[in-house]
Coordinates of C-alpha atoms and ligand atoms in Angstrom, one line a residue:
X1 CA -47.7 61.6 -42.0
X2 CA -49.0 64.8 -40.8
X3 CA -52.3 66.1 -43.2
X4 CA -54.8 68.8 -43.1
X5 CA -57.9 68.8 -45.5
X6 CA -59.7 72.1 -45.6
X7 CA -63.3 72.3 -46.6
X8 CA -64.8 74.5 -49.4
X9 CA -63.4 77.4 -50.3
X10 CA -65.7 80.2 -50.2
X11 CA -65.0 83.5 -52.1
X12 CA -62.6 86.2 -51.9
X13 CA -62.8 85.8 -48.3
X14 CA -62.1 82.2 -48.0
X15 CA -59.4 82.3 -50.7
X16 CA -57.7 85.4 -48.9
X17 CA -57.8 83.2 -45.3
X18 CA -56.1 80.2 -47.5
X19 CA -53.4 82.7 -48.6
X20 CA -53.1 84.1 -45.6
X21 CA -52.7 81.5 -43.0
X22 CA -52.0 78.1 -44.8
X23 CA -48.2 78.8 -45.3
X24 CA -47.5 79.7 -41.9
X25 CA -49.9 76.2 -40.6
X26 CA -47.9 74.2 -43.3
X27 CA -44.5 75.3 -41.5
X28 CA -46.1 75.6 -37.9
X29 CA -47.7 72.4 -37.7
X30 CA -45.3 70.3 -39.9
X31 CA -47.6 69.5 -42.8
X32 CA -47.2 66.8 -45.2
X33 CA -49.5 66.7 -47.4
X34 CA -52.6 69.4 -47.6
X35 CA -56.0 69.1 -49.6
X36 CA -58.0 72.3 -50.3
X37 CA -61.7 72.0 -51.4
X38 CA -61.9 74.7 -54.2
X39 CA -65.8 74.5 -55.3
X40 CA -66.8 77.7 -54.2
X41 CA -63.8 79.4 -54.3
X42 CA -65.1 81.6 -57.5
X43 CA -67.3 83.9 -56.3
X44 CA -69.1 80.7 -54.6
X45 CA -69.5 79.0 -58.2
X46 CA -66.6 77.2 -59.2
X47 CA -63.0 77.2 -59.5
X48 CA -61.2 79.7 -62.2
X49 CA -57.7 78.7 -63.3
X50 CA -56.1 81.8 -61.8
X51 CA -57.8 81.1 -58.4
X52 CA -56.9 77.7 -58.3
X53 CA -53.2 78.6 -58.9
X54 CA -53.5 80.6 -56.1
X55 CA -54.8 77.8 -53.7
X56 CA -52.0 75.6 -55.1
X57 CA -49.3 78.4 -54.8
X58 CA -50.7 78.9 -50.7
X59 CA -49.7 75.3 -50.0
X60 CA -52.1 72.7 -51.2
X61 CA -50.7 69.4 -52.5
X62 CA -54.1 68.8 -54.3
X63 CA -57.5 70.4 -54.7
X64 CA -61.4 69.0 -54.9
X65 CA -63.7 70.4 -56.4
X66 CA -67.5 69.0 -56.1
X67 CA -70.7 69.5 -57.9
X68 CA -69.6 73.0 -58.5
X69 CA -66.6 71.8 -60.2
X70 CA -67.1 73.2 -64.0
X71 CA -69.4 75.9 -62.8
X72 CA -66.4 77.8 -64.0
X73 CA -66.5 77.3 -67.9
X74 CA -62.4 77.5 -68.2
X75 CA -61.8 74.7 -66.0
X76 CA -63.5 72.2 -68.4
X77 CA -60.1 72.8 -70.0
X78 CA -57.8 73.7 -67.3
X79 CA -58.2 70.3 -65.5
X80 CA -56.8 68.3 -68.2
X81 CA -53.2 70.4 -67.7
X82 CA -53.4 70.5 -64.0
X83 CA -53.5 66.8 -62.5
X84 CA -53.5 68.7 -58.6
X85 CA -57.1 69.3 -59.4
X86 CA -59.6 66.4 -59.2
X87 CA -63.1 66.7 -59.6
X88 CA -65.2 63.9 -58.4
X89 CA -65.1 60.4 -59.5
X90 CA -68.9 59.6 -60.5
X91 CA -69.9 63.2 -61.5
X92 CA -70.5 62.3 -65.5
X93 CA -68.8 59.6 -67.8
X94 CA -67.9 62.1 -69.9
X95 CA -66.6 64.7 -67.5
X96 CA -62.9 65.8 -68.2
X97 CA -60.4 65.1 -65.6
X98 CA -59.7 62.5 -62.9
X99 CA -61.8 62.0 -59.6
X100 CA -58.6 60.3 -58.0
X101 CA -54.4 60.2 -58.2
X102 CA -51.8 59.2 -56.2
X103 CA -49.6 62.1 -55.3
X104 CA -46.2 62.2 -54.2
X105 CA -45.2 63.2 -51.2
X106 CA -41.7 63.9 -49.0
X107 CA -39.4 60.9 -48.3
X108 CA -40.9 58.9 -51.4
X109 CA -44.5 58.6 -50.1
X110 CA -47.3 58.5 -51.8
X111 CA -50.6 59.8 -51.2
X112 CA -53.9 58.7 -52.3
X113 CA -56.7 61.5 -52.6
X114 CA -59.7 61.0 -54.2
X115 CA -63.6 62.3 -54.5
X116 CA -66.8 60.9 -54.8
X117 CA -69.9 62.6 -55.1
X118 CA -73.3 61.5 -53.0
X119 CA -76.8 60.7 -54.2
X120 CA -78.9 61.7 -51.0
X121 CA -80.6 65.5 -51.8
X122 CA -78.4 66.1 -54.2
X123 CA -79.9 68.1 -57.5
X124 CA -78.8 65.8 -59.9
X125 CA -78.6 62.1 -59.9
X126 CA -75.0 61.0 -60.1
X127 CA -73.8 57.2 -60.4
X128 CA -72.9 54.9 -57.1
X129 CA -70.4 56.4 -55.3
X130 CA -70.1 53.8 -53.0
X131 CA -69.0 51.2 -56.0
X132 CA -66.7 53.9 -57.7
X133 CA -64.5 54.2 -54.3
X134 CA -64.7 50.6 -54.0
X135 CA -62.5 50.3 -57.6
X136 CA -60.4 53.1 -56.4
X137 CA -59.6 51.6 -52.6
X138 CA -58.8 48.1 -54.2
X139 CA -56.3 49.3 -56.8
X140 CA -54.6 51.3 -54.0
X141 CA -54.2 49.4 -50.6
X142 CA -53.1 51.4 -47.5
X143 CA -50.0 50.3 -46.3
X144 CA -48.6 49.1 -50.1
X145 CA -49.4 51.3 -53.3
X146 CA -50.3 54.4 -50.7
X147 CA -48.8 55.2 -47.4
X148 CA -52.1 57.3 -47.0
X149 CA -55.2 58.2 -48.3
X150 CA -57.7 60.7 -47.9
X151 CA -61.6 60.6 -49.5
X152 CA -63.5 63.9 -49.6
X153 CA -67.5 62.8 -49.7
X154 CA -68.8 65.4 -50.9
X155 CA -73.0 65.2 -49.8
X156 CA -75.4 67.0 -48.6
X157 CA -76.5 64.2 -46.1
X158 CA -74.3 62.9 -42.6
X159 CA -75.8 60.0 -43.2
X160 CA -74.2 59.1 -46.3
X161 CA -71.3 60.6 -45.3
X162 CA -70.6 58.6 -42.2
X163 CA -72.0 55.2 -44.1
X164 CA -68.9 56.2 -46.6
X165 CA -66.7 56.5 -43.5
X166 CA -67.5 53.0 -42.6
X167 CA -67.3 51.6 -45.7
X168 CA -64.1 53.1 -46.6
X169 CA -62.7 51.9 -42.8
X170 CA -59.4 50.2 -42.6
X171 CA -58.9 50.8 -46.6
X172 CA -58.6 55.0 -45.7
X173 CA -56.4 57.5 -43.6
X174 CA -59.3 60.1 -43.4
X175 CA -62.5 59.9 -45.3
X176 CA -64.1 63.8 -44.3
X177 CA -67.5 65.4 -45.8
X178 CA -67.7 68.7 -47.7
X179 CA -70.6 70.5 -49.6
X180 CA -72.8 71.7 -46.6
X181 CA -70.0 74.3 -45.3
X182 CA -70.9 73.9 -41.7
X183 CA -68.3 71.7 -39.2
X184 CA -69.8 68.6 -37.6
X185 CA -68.3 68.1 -34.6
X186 CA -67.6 64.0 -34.7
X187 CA -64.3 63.6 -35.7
X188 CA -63.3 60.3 -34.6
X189 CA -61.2 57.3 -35.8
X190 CA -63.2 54.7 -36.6
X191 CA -62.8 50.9 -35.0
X192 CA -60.9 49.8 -38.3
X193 CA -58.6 52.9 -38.3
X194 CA -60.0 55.4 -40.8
X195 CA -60.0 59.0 -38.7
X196 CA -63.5 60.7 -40.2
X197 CA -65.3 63.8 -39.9
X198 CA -69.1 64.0 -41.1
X199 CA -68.2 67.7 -42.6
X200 CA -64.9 69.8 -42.7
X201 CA -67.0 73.1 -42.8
X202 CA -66.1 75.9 -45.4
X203 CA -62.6 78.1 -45.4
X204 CA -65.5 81.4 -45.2
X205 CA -67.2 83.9 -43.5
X206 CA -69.5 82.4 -41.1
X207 CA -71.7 85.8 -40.5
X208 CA -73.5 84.6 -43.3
X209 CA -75.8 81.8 -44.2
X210 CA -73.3 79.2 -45.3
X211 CA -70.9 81.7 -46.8
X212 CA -73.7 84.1 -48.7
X213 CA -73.8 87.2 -47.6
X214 CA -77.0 86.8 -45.4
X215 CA -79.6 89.6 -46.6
X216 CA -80.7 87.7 -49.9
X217 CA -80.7 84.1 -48.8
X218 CA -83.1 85.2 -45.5
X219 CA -85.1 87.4 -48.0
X220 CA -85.9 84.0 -49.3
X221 CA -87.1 82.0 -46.2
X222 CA -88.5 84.6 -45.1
X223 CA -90.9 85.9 -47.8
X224 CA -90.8 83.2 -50.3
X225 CA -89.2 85.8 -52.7
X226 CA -86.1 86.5 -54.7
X227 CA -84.6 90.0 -55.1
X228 CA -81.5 89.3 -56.5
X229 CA -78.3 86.9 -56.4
X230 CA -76.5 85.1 -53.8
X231 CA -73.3 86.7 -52.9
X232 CA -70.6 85.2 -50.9
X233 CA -70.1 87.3 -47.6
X234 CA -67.2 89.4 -47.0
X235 CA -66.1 89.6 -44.0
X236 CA -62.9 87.7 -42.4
X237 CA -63.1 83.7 -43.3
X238 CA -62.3 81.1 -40.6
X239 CA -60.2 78.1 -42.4
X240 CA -62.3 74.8 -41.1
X241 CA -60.6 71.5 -41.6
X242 CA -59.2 68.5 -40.0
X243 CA -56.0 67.7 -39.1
X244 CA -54.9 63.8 -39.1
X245 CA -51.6 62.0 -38.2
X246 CA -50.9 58.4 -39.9
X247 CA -48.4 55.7 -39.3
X248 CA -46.5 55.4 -42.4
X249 CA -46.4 51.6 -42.3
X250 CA -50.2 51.3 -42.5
X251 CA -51.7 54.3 -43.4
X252 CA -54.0 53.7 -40.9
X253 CA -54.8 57.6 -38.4
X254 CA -53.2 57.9 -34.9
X255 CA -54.9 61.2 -34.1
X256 CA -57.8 63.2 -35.6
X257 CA -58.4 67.3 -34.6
X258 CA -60.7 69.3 -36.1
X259 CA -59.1 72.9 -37.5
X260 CA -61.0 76.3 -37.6
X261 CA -57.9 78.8 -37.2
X262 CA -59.4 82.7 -37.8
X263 CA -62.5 84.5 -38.7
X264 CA -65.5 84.4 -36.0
X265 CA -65.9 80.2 -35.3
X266 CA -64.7 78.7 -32.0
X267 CA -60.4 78.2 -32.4
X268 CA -59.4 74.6 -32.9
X269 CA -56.5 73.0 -34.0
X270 CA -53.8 70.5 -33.4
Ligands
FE2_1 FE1 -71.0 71.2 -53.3
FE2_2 FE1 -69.5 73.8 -51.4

């Protein structure tokens, strides 16, 4: 199977670049099965109905949201009649939604995707992930229930990013970090089989300082002092991903390449 994940969706700018270009990549490039991370697609807070409709309608199979994902008050509701959306497993027991599916995709495949959230610098303390995408892995082995799966880790450290790669290896098609909106550049398939990327980068504007207009967040550093809110920049996004090829039979990754198509960032794709 032929996949692309693209990292968080950042603004008008980001969501523009997804409407834009992921059509023409989903025909170009052959594309199976896309996931979108929509956290920041609402003005860089969430995910509002209308804009995730758009990300769906562009050519995502499914879309992750993060610890963003009810900044957004209407998706509390919205995610209970749109099962494309997942927000992530561990984020509260109460939280409405599901933090993983199985999806279908062409030819009668089926597609594992699901989200976990990390502990490491993150503001609030959320539950194991590491156990909850253990459950999740076991009730969907690779190669029988799901031809492939895909695990967005959404942290702000590599280091429990990659430790999730590892664990995940041999049970995962791709297991790729979000949240920090900058592209680490270690994609690799892991001994096991699992292809994984420490961070997919944000679908933004990278003249910025991770997708906010620049001027308020170095007021910040620089003085110590706030002058207003965070904005996210404007000008043209570059769509950062991964792209990953699979072998039906055991859902294991034949070929990893990192994605940044557009915008100002270094080109790279399959
Ligand atoms: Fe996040
Ligand atoms: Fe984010």
């Amino acid at each position: 199977m032929k996949l692309l994940f693209l990292g968080d969706v950042m603004g008008r700018a980001g969501r523009a670049a997804v409407s834009q270009r992921l059509p023409q990549l989903r025909a170009d490039w052959g594309l199976d099965f896309v996931v979108v991370n929509g956290e920041n697609a609402t003005s860089g807070a969430g995910l509002s109905p209308d804009h995730a409709k758009a990300l769906l309608a562009a050519g995502a199979d499914c879309v992750t949201l993060g610890d963003h994902a009810f900044d957004q008050k209407d998706m509390l509701s919205f995610i209970e009649t749109e099962p494309r959306i997942l927000r992530p497993l561990n984020y509260a027991k109460s939280a409405p939604g599901k933090g993983a599916r199985l999806f279908q995709a062409a030819g009668g495949r089926k597609v594992l995707v699901a989200q976990v959230l990390g502990q490491v610098f993150m503001k609030r303390p959320f539950d194991d992930p590491f156990s909850a995408m253990d459950q999740v892995l076991r009730a969907h082995p690779l190669g029988g229930l799901a031809q492939a799966a895909i695990v967005d880790v959404h942290c702000e450290a590599t280091s429990e990013k990659m430790a999730m790669g590892h664990f995940c290896d041999g049970r995962a098609s791709l297991v790729v970090g979000t949240h920090t909106h900058v592209p680490t550049g270690d994609a690799q398939i892991l001994p096991g089989g699992t292809a994984h990327l420490s961070d997919a980068g944000m679908c933004g504007d990278y003249n910025s300082v991770i997708g906010m207009d620049k001027a308020e967040p170095l007021r910040r550093f620089v003085t110590g002092m706030s002058k207003g809110r965070f904005t996210p920049a404007m000008g043209e996004a570059t769509l950062s991903g991964v792209y990953v090829e699979t072998d039906d039979r055991t859902g294991k990754a034949t070929r990893i390449r990192m994605v940044r198509q557009g915008g100002r960032l270094e080109q790279a794709g399959p």
